[in-house]
mmCIF file of C-alpha atoms in Angstrom:
data_model
loop_
_atom_site.group_PDB
_atom_site.id
_atom_site.type_symbol
_atom_site.label_atom_id
_atom_site.label_comp_id
_atom_site.label_asym_id
_atom_site.label_seq_id
_atom_site.Cartn_x
_atom_site.Cartn_y
_atom_site.Cartn_z
ATOM 1 C CA MET A 30 -29.000 10.514 15.278
ATOM 2 C CA GLY A 31 -32.303 12.045 12.964
ATOM 3 C CA ALA A 32 -33.680 9.755 10.317
ATOM 4 C CA PHE A 33 -32.362 11.180 7.785
ATOM 5 C CA VAL A 34 -28.636 10.552 7.814
ATOM 6 C CA ASP A 35 -28.850 7.060 6.267
ATOM 7 C CA LEU A 36 -25.988 4.932 5.093
ATOM 8 C CA ASN A 37 -25.593 7.177 1.943
ATOM 9 C CA THR A 38 -24.728 10.750 4.095
ATOM 10 C CA LEU A 39 -22.469 8.319 6.239
ATOM 11 C CA ALA A 40 -20.625 6.764 2.815
ATOM 12 C CA GLN A 41 -20.867 10.733 1.161
ATOM 13 C CA PHE A 42 -19.223 11.739 4.392
ATOM 14 C CA LEU A 43 -16.326 9.020 4.126
ATOM 15 C CA ALA A 44 -15.810 10.223 0.710
ATOM 16 C CA VAL A 45 -15.197 13.798 1.896
ATOM 17 C CA ALA A 46 -13.119 13.175 4.940
ATOM 18 C CA ARG A 47 -10.970 11.163 2.807
ATOM 19 C CA LEU A 48 -10.436 12.935 0.173
ATOM 20 C CA GLU A 49 -10.585 16.481 2.362
ATOM 21 C CA HIS A 50 -11.819 17.675 -1.467
ATOM 22 C CA LEU A 51 -15.616 18.526 -1.948
ATOM 23 C CA SER A 52 -15.631 18.851 -5.980
ATOM 24 C CA ARG A 53 -13.478 15.560 -6.630
ATOM 25 C CA ALA A 54 -15.566 13.428 -3.809
ATOM 26 C CA ALA A 55 -18.462 15.080 -5.520
ATOM 27 C CA GLU A 56 -17.849 13.761 -8.492
ATOM 28 C CA GLU A 57 -16.273 10.932 -7.683
ATOM 29 C CA LEU A 58 -19.370 10.137 -5.940
ATOM 30 C CA ARG A 59 -21.227 11.332 -9.006
ATOM 31 C CA VAL A 60 -23.521 13.652 -7.237
ATOM 32 C CA ALA A 61 -24.180 17.303 -7.517
ATOM 33 C CA GLN A 62 -21.382 19.460 -5.721
ATOM 34 C CA PRO A 63 -24.112 21.593 -3.866
ATOM 35 C CA SER A 64 -26.111 18.192 -2.056
ATOM 36 C CA LEU A 65 -22.832 17.021 -0.461
ATOM 37 C CA SER A 66 -22.107 20.191 1.079
ATOM 38 C CA ARG A 67 -26.435 20.174 2.253
ATOM 39 C CA SER A 68 -25.556 16.503 3.077
ATOM 40 C CA ILE A 69 -22.333 17.487 4.905
ATOM 41 C CA ALA A 70 -23.608 20.613 6.239
ATOM 42 C CA ARG A 71 -27.330 18.323 7.447
ATOM 43 C CA LEU A 72 -24.735 15.915 9.490
ATOM 44 C CA GLU A 73 -22.179 18.520 11.006
ATOM 45 C CA ALA A 74 -25.892 20.021 12.231
ATOM 46 C CA GLU A 75 -26.970 16.518 13.432
ATOM 47 C CA LEU A 76 -23.983 15.957 15.545
ATOM 48 C CA GLY A 77 -23.329 19.837 16.853
ATOM 49 C CA THR A 78 -20.141 19.895 15.529
ATOM 50 C CA PRO A 79 -18.308 21.022 12.489
ATOM 51 C CA LEU A 80 -16.272 18.099 11.168
ATOM 52 C CA PHE A 81 -14.275 19.636 8.999
ATOM 53 C CA GLU A 82 -11.543 22.890 8.859
ATOM 54 C CA ARG A 83 -12.823 25.325 6.088
ATOM 55 C CA GLY A 84 -10.068 28.155 6.256
ATOM 56 C CA GLY A 85 -9.337 27.511 2.537
ATOM 57 C CA ARG A 86 -8.284 24.050 1.716
ATOM 58 C CA LEU A 87 -11.004 21.477 3.234
ATOM 59 C CA ARG A 88 -9.398 19.315 6.383
ATOM 60 C CA LEU A 89 -10.805 17.081 8.757
ATOM 61 C CA ASN A 90 -10.604 18.871 12.014
ATOM 62 C CA ALA A 91 -10.216 16.506 15.412
ATOM 63 C CA ALA A 92 -14.049 15.448 15.953
ATOM 64 C CA GLY A 93 -14.243 14.442 12.067
ATOM 65 C CA GLN A 94 -11.001 12.305 13.147
ATOM 66 C CA LEU A 95 -12.904 10.647 15.789
ATOM 67 C CA PHE A 96 -16.196 10.519 13.869
ATOM 68 C CA ARG A 97 -14.713 9.047 10.525
ATOM 69 C CA GLY A 98 -13.065 5.994 12.611
ATOM 70 C CA TYR A 99 -16.814 4.884 14.196
ATOM 71 C CA VAL A 100 -18.131 5.072 10.741
ATOM 72 C CA GLU A 101 -15.529 3.231 9.263
ATOM 73 C CA ARG A 102 -15.729 0.682 11.109
ATOM 74 C CA SER A 103 -19.796 0.876 11.680
ATOM 75 C CA LEU A 104 -20.117 0.345 7.830
ATOM 76 C CA GLY A 105 -17.340 -2.302 7.310
ATOM 77 C CA GLU A 106 -19.019 -4.135 10.235
ATOM 78 C CA LEU A 107 -22.313 -4.352 8.032
ATOM 79 C CA GLU A 108 -20.335 -5.456 4.998
ATOM 80 C CA ALA A 109 -19.053 -7.953 6.777
ATOM 81 C CA GLY A 110 -22.370 -9.034 7.634
ATOM 82 C CA ARG A 111 -23.708 -8.939 4.178
ATOM 83 C CA ARG A 112 -20.541 -11.252 3.113
ATOM 84 C CA ALA A 113 -21.367 -13.519 5.859
ATOM 85 C CA VAL A 114 -24.632 -13.971 5.064
ATOM 86 C CA ALA A 115 -23.909 -14.929 1.611
ATOM 87 C CA GLU A 116 -21.730 -16.760 2.322
ATOM 88 C CA ALA A 117 -23.662 -19.058 4.446
ATOM 89 C CA ALA A 118 -26.287 -19.027 2.401
ATOM 90 C CA GLY A 119 -24.320 -20.655 -0.069
ATOM 91 C CA GLN A 120 -23.324 -18.432 -2.599
ATOM 92 C CA GLY A 121 -19.287 -19.589 -2.611
ATOM 93 C CA LEU A 122 -16.764 -17.825 -1.224
ATOM 94 C CA GLY A 123 -17.058 -14.892 -2.748
ATOM 95 C CA THR A 124 -14.828 -11.613 -3.016
ATOM 96 C CA VAL A 125 -11.581 -11.439 -1.594
ATOM 97 C CA ARG A 126 -9.351 -7.725 -1.199
ATOM 98 C CA LEU A 127 -6.312 -7.065 -1.418
ATOM 99 C CA ALA A 128 -3.982 -4.459 -0.616
ATOM 100 C CA SER A 129 -0.466 -3.725 -0.931
ATOM 101 C CA GLU A 130 2.219 -1.015 -2.635
ATOM 102 C CA THR A 131 2.842 -3.589 -5.248
ATOM 103 C CA PHE A 132 2.000 -6.461 -6.991
ATOM 104 C CA LEU A 133 5.181 -6.822 -8.772
ATOM 105 C CA ALA A 134 5.854 -10.170 -7.250
ATOM 106 C CA PHE A 135 2.189 -11.518 -6.584
ATOM 107 C CA SER A 136 1.525 -13.281 -10.190
ATOM 108 C CA GLY A 137 3.185 -16.672 -8.827
ATOM 109 C CA PRO A 138 0.461 -16.812 -5.469
ATOM 110 C CA LEU A 139 -1.955 -15.777 -7.120
ATOM 111 C CA ALA A 140 -2.568 -17.506 -9.683
ATOM 112 C CA ALA A 141 -1.561 -20.924 -7.972
ATOM 113 C CA PHE A 142 -4.619 -19.540 -5.511
ATOM 114 C CA LYS A 143 -7.043 -18.919 -8.655
ATOM 115 C CA ARG A 144 -6.175 -22.281 -9.380
ATOM 116 C CA GLY A 145 -7.243 -24.250 -6.654
ATOM 117 C CA HIS A 146 -10.059 -21.480 -6.019
ATOM 118 C CA PRO A 147 -11.443 -20.593 -9.298
ATOM 119 C CA GLY A 148 -14.030 -19.353 -7.836
ATOM 120 C CA VAL A 149 -13.149 -16.467 -5.222
ATOM 121 C CA GLU A 150 -12.801 -12.807 -7.106
ATOM 122 C CA VAL A 151 -9.890 -11.086 -5.934
ATOM 123 C CA GLU A 152 -9.867 -7.553 -6.082
ATOM 124 C CA LEU A 153 -6.101 -5.778 -5.383
ATOM 125 C CA HIS A 154 -6.083 -2.435 -4.082
ATOM 126 C CA GLN A 155 -2.786 -0.480 -4.275
ATOM 127 C CA LEU A 156 -2.075 1.357 -1.282
ATOM 128 C CA PRO A 157 0.093 3.323 0.007
ATOM 129 C CA ALA A 158 1.783 1.916 3.793
ATOM 130 C CA ARG A 159 0.382 4.969 5.642
ATOM 131 C CA GLU A 160 -3.064 3.809 4.586
ATOM 132 C CA THR A 161 -2.978 0.204 5.098
ATOM 133 C CA ALA A 162 -3.884 -0.136 8.938
ATOM 134 C CA ARG A 163 -7.122 2.035 8.921
ATOM 135 C CA ARG A 164 -8.576 0.348 5.463
ATOM 136 C CA LEU A 165 -7.657 -3.399 7.561
ATOM 137 C CA ARG A 166 -9.451 -2.052 10.688
ATOM 138 C CA ALA A 167 -12.069 0.094 8.755
ATOM 139 C CA GLN A 168 -12.779 -3.735 6.732
ATOM 140 C CA ASP A 169 -12.612 -2.050 3.479
ATOM 141 C CA VAL A 170 -9.651 -4.464 3.049
ATOM 142 C CA ASP A 171 -9.121 -8.690 4.334
ATOM 143 C CA LEU A 172 -5.336 -8.726 4.191
ATOM 144 C CA ALA A 173 -2.855 -6.119 3.193
ATOM 145 C CA VAL A 174 1.124 -6.529 2.223
ATOM 146 C CA VAL A 175 3.431 -4.382 2.668
ATOM 147 C CA SER A 176 7.441 -3.549 2.803
ATOM 148 C CA GLN A 177 7.614 -1.157 5.948
ATOM 149 C CA PRO A 178 7.031 -1.286 9.415
ATOM 150 C CA ILE A 179 2.609 -1.420 10.636
ATOM 151 C CA THR A 180 2.411 0.073 14.128
ATOM 152 C CA ALA A 181 -1.036 -0.192 15.074
ATOM 153 C CA GLU A 182 -3.201 -1.960 17.683
ATOM 154 C CA GLY A 183 -5.266 -4.500 16.196
ATOM 155 C CA LEU A 184 -4.239 -5.888 13.566
ATOM 156 C CA GLU A 185 -2.068 -9.098 13.273
ATOM 157 C CA SER A 186 0.658 -10.350 10.552
ATOM 158 C CA VAL A 187 2.884 -12.688 10.144
ATOM 159 C CA LEU A 188 6.663 -12.491 8.256
ATOM 160 C CA LEU A 189 6.723 -13.824 4.745
ATOM 161 C CA LEU A 190 9.756 -12.645 3.934
ATOM 162 C CA ASP A 191 13.124 -10.751 4.764
ATOM 163 C CA GLU A 192 15.406 -10.368 2.100
ATOM 164 C CA GLU A 193 18.258 -7.891 0.836
ATOM 165 C CA VAL A 194 18.359 -4.980 -1.511
ATOM 166 C CA GLY A 195 20.155 -3.980 -3.376
ATOM 167 C CA LEU A 196 21.701 -1.698 -6.319
ATOM 168 C CA ALA A 197 20.490 -1.686 -9.866
ATOM 169 C CA VAL A 198 22.821 0.113 -12.578
ATOM 170 C CA ALA A 199 22.769 0.303 -16.465
ATOM 171 C CA PRO A 200 25.502 -2.749 -17.776
ATOM 172 C CA GLY A 201 27.658 0.146 -18.714
ATOM 173 C CA HIS A 202 28.184 1.689 -15.592
ATOM 174 C CA PRO A 203 31.374 2.729 -13.899
ATOM 175 C CA LEU A 204 29.850 0.521 -10.661
ATOM 176 C CA ALA A 205 28.389 -2.492 -13.161
ATOM 177 C CA GLY A 206 31.868 -4.443 -12.649
ATOM 178 C CA ARG A 207 31.751 -4.468 -8.584
ATOM 179 C CA THR A 208 30.507 -7.118 -5.700
ATOM 180 C CA ALA A 209 29.533 -4.282 -3.645
ATOM 181 C CA VAL A 210 29.674 -0.345 -2.915
ATOM 182 C CA GLY A 211 29.013 1.393 0.235
ATOM 183 C CA VAL A 212 26.694 4.133 0.803
ATOM 184 C CA ASP A 213 29.198 6.710 1.367
ATOM 185 C CA ASP A 214 30.492 5.848 -2.919
ATOM 186 C CA LEU A 215 26.967 6.832 -4.188
ATOM 187 C CA ALA A 216 26.396 10.105 -2.269
ATOM 188 C CA ASP A 217 27.138 11.385 -5.165
ATOM 189 C CA GLN A 218 25.115 9.079 -8.037
ATOM 190 C CA PRO A 219 21.976 10.197 -9.626
ATOM 191 C CA PHE A 220 18.816 8.142 -8.465
ATOM 192 C CA ILE A 221 15.953 7.053 -9.498
ATOM 193 C CA ALA A 222 13.600 6.511 -6.893
ATOM 194 C CA ALA A 223 9.556 6.255 -5.370
ATOM 195 C CA ARG A 224 8.068 9.165 -3.915
ATOM 196 C CA PRO A 225 8.259 10.183 -0.861
ATOM 197 C CA GLY A 226 6.652 7.776 1.837
ATOM 198 C CA HIS A 227 7.831 4.403 -0.482
ATOM 199 C CA TRP A 228 9.460 1.298 1.414
ATOM 200 C CA GLN A 229 12.289 2.374 -0.742
ATOM 201 C CA ARG A 230 12.578 6.267 -0.757
ATOM 202 C CA ARG A 231 12.276 5.487 2.846
ATOM 203 C CA LEU A 232 15.274 2.888 2.795
ATOM 204 C CA LEU A 233 17.159 5.061 0.849
ATOM 205 C CA GLU A 234 16.941 8.455 3.148
ATOM 206 C CA ARG A 235 17.569 6.017 5.778
ATOM 207 C CA LEU A 236 20.800 5.256 4.832
ATOM 208 C CA PHE A 237 22.126 8.400 3.854
ATOM 209 C CA ALA A 238 20.626 10.039 6.602
ATOM 210 C CA ALA A 239 22.542 7.940 8.919
ATOM 211 C CA ARG A 240 25.916 9.259 7.392
ATOM 212 C CA GLY A 241 24.706 12.990 7.553
ATOM 213 C CA LEU A 242 24.255 12.546 3.813
ATOM 214 C CA GLU A 243 21.300 13.553 1.262
ATOM 215 C CA PRO A 244 21.255 11.487 -1.676
ATOM 216 C CA ARG A 245 20.911 13.088 -5.071
ATOM 217 C CA ILE A 246 17.306 12.102 -6.599
ATOM 218 C CA VAL A 247 16.473 12.936 -10.211
ATOM 219 C CA CYS A 248 13.951 11.268 -10.972
ATOM 220 C CA GLU A 249 10.528 10.058 -9.061
ATOM 221 C CA SER A 250 8.108 7.974 -9.870
ATOM 222 C CA ASP A 251 5.319 5.567 -8.790
ATOM 223 C CA GLU A 252 5.414 2.734 -11.025
ATOM 224 C CA ALA A 253 8.228 0.361 -10.595
ATOM 225 C CA GLY A 254 8.755 -0.404 -14.319
ATOM 226 C CA ALA A 255 9.373 2.930 -15.374
ATOM 227 C CA ILE A 256 11.988 3.005 -12.366
ATOM 228 C CA ALA A 257 13.114 0.162 -14.126
ATOM 229 C CA GLU A 258 13.252 1.263 -17.456
ATOM 230 C CA LEU A 259 14.775 4.893 -16.676
ATOM 231 C CA ILE A 260 17.667 2.639 -14.973
ATOM 232 C CA SER A 261 18.682 0.592 -18.080
ATOM 233 C CA ALA A 262 18.747 3.774 -20.018
ATOM 234 C CA GLY A 263 21.626 4.872 -17.914
ATOM 235 C CA LEU A 264 19.782 7.829 -16.063
ATOM 236 C CA GLY A 265 20.399 6.448 -13.002
ATOM 237 C CA ILE A 266 20.934 3.904 -10.736
ATOM 238 C CA GLY A 267 18.366 3.133 -7.835
ATOM 239 C CA LEU A 268 17.493 0.020 -5.036
ATOM 240 C CA VAL A 269 16.115 -2.910 -5.970
ATOM 241 C CA PRO A 270 14.876 -5.787 -3.569
ATOM 242 C CA ALA A 271 15.755 -9.016 -5.001
ATOM 243 C CA LEU A 272 12.473 -10.232 -5.524
ATOM 244 C CA SER A 273 11.823 -7.780 -8.319
ATOM 245 C CA ARG A 274 14.821 -8.967 -9.805
ATOM 246 C CA ARG A 275 12.740 -11.475 -11.359
ATOM 247 C CA THR A 276 10.334 -9.691 -12.671
ATOM 248 C CA ALA A 277 12.805 -7.510 -15.107
ATOM 249 C CA THR A 278 14.542 -10.747 -16.930
ATOM 250 C CA ARG A 279 14.011 -8.516 -20.354
ATOM 251 C CA LEU A 280 15.691 -5.781 -18.724
ATOM 252 C CA PRO A 281 19.483 -4.834 -18.885
ATOM 253 C CA LEU A 282 20.672 -4.807 -15.457
ATOM 254 C CA VAL A 283 23.277 -5.599 -13.739
ATOM 255 C CA TRP A 284 22.787 -6.103 -9.615
ATOM 256 C CA VAL A 285 25.770 -4.736 -6.975
ATOM 257 C CA GLY A 286 25.345 -5.396 -3.483
ATOM 258 C CA VAL A 287 25.416 -2.568 -0.713
ATOM 259 C CA ASP A 288 27.426 -2.770 1.842
ATOM 260 C CA ASP A 289 24.951 -2.262 4.767
ATOM 261 C CA PRO A 290 23.067 -4.692 7.026
ATOM 262 C CA ASP A 291 20.458 -2.124 7.300
ATOM 263 C CA CYS A 292 19.665 -2.458 3.028
ATOM 264 C CA ARG A 293 16.607 -4.722 3.475
ATOM 265 C CA ARG A 294 13.362 -5.281 3.948
ATOM 266 C CA SER A 295 10.666 -6.971 5.254
ATOM 267 C CA LEU A 296 7.472 -7.882 3.440
ATOM 268 C CA THR A 297 4.863 -9.104 5.852
ATOM 269 C CA LEU A 298 1.078 -9.736 5.752
ATOM 270 C CA PHE A 299 -1.235 -8.170 8.245
ATOM 271 C CA TRP A 300 -4.731 -8.398 8.174
ATOM 272 C CA ALA A 301 -7.426 -6.900 11.506
ATOM 273 C CA SER A 302 -7.093 -9.241 14.641
ATOM 274 C CA ASP A 303 -10.263 -8.822 15.877
ATOM 275 C CA THR A 304 -12.723 -9.115 12.330
ATOM 276 C CA ARG A 305 -13.886 -12.527 10.854
ATOM 277 C CA LEU A 306 -12.077 -13.012 7.733
ATOM 278 C CA PRO A 307 -14.625 -14.925 5.115
ATOM 279 C CA ALA A 308 -13.302 -17.780 4.313
ATOM 280 C CA GLY A 309 -12.027 -17.279 0.952
ATOM 281 C CA ALA A 310 -9.623 -14.283 3.099
ATOM 282 C CA LEU A 311 -8.830 -17.231 5.443
ATOM 283 C CA ARG A 312 -7.418 -19.606 1.801
ATOM 284 C CA LEU A 313 -6.195 -16.573 0.222
ATOM 285 C CA ARG A 314 -4.004 -16.590 3.866
ATOM 286 C CA GLU A 315 -2.859 -19.262 3.842
ATOM 287 C CA ALA A 316 -1.692 -18.990 0.405
ATOM 288 C CA ILE A 317 0.091 -16.301 0.545
ATOM 289 C CA ALA A 318 1.545 -16.895 3.805
ATOM 290 C CA GLY A 319 2.243 -20.554 2.472
ATOM 291 C CA TRP A 320 4.264 -19.219 -0.584
ATOM 292 C CA ASP A 321 7.998 -20.126 -0.699
ATOM 293 C CA TRP A 322 8.767 -16.578 -0.781
ATOM 294 C CA ALA A 323 12.649 -17.088 -0.324
ATOM 295 C CA ARG A 324 12.936 -19.287 -3.466
ATOM 296 C CA SER A 325 11.067 -16.345 -5.856
ATOM 297 C CA GLY A 326 13.347 -14.220 -4.934
ATOM 298 C CA GLN A 327 16.661 -15.932 -6.484
ATOM 299 C CA ALA A 328 18.247 -14.763 -9.661
ATOM 300 C CA GLN A 329 21.685 -14.711 -10.693
ATOM 301 C CA ARG A 330 23.705 -11.923 -11.129
ATOM 302 C CA GLY A 331 22.360 -9.622 -13.690
ATOM 303 C CA PHE A 332 18.728 -9.153 -14.613
#
């Protein structure tokens, strides 16, 4: 590969590959779009093959997807080396990068970790589950906590919590007086739900599909707090994990059980098995794995 393909060019390629949009990548990188286009074109010329399909929307082709994995791992190893040298040189425990779909339930363990390790900076990355495995293997993040299964090679994990998922309704809702309801009872109910791909949305769709039904979704949101607010306003109902009940005590919501053994979620901590985690990340992993998650999720009926 020619000398012109430097680390900056590879970083630019990753930005374009992730966004699959030249102008947005140029804006993120703070470079002119024509300059970015030329960098990508030179990289493709050096490799001897296109990396993107350009018929309409820009998309990674098969060669681009293959190359992306190698670039991510290479740049990840360089960053890991930089952090290892800084640690060996006595520059402290550095920064730990933690990813999750949501951080609503993390205030307890993160606060305890910061009290014990005030010199460690914790970066929080909110990621969809589908991105987690790739970002871990690329060493973009050190640890990830997800609420849905990840099937990928090169990852290790520890189960933090397996918990019930219930139904949140407003106090005046007809279901508020029920101890539990079946999924069939919810067929015509309006749901406030997370967007497609989120564990909560996937669980809702899976429960209904098992009965040949489709949920009636009247609102989608990426914000768990907004979902709870809309439910409390009586605009719909929604699935809520037991762990989240303690984070919504200010809202007038009622918890109702769902009479289905599959209405549960598993909270799992992941890390890359072939990566040497920095000392700070090892200590945060111990703190998260050792946290009493089951006790954190205990709550009385009602929010």
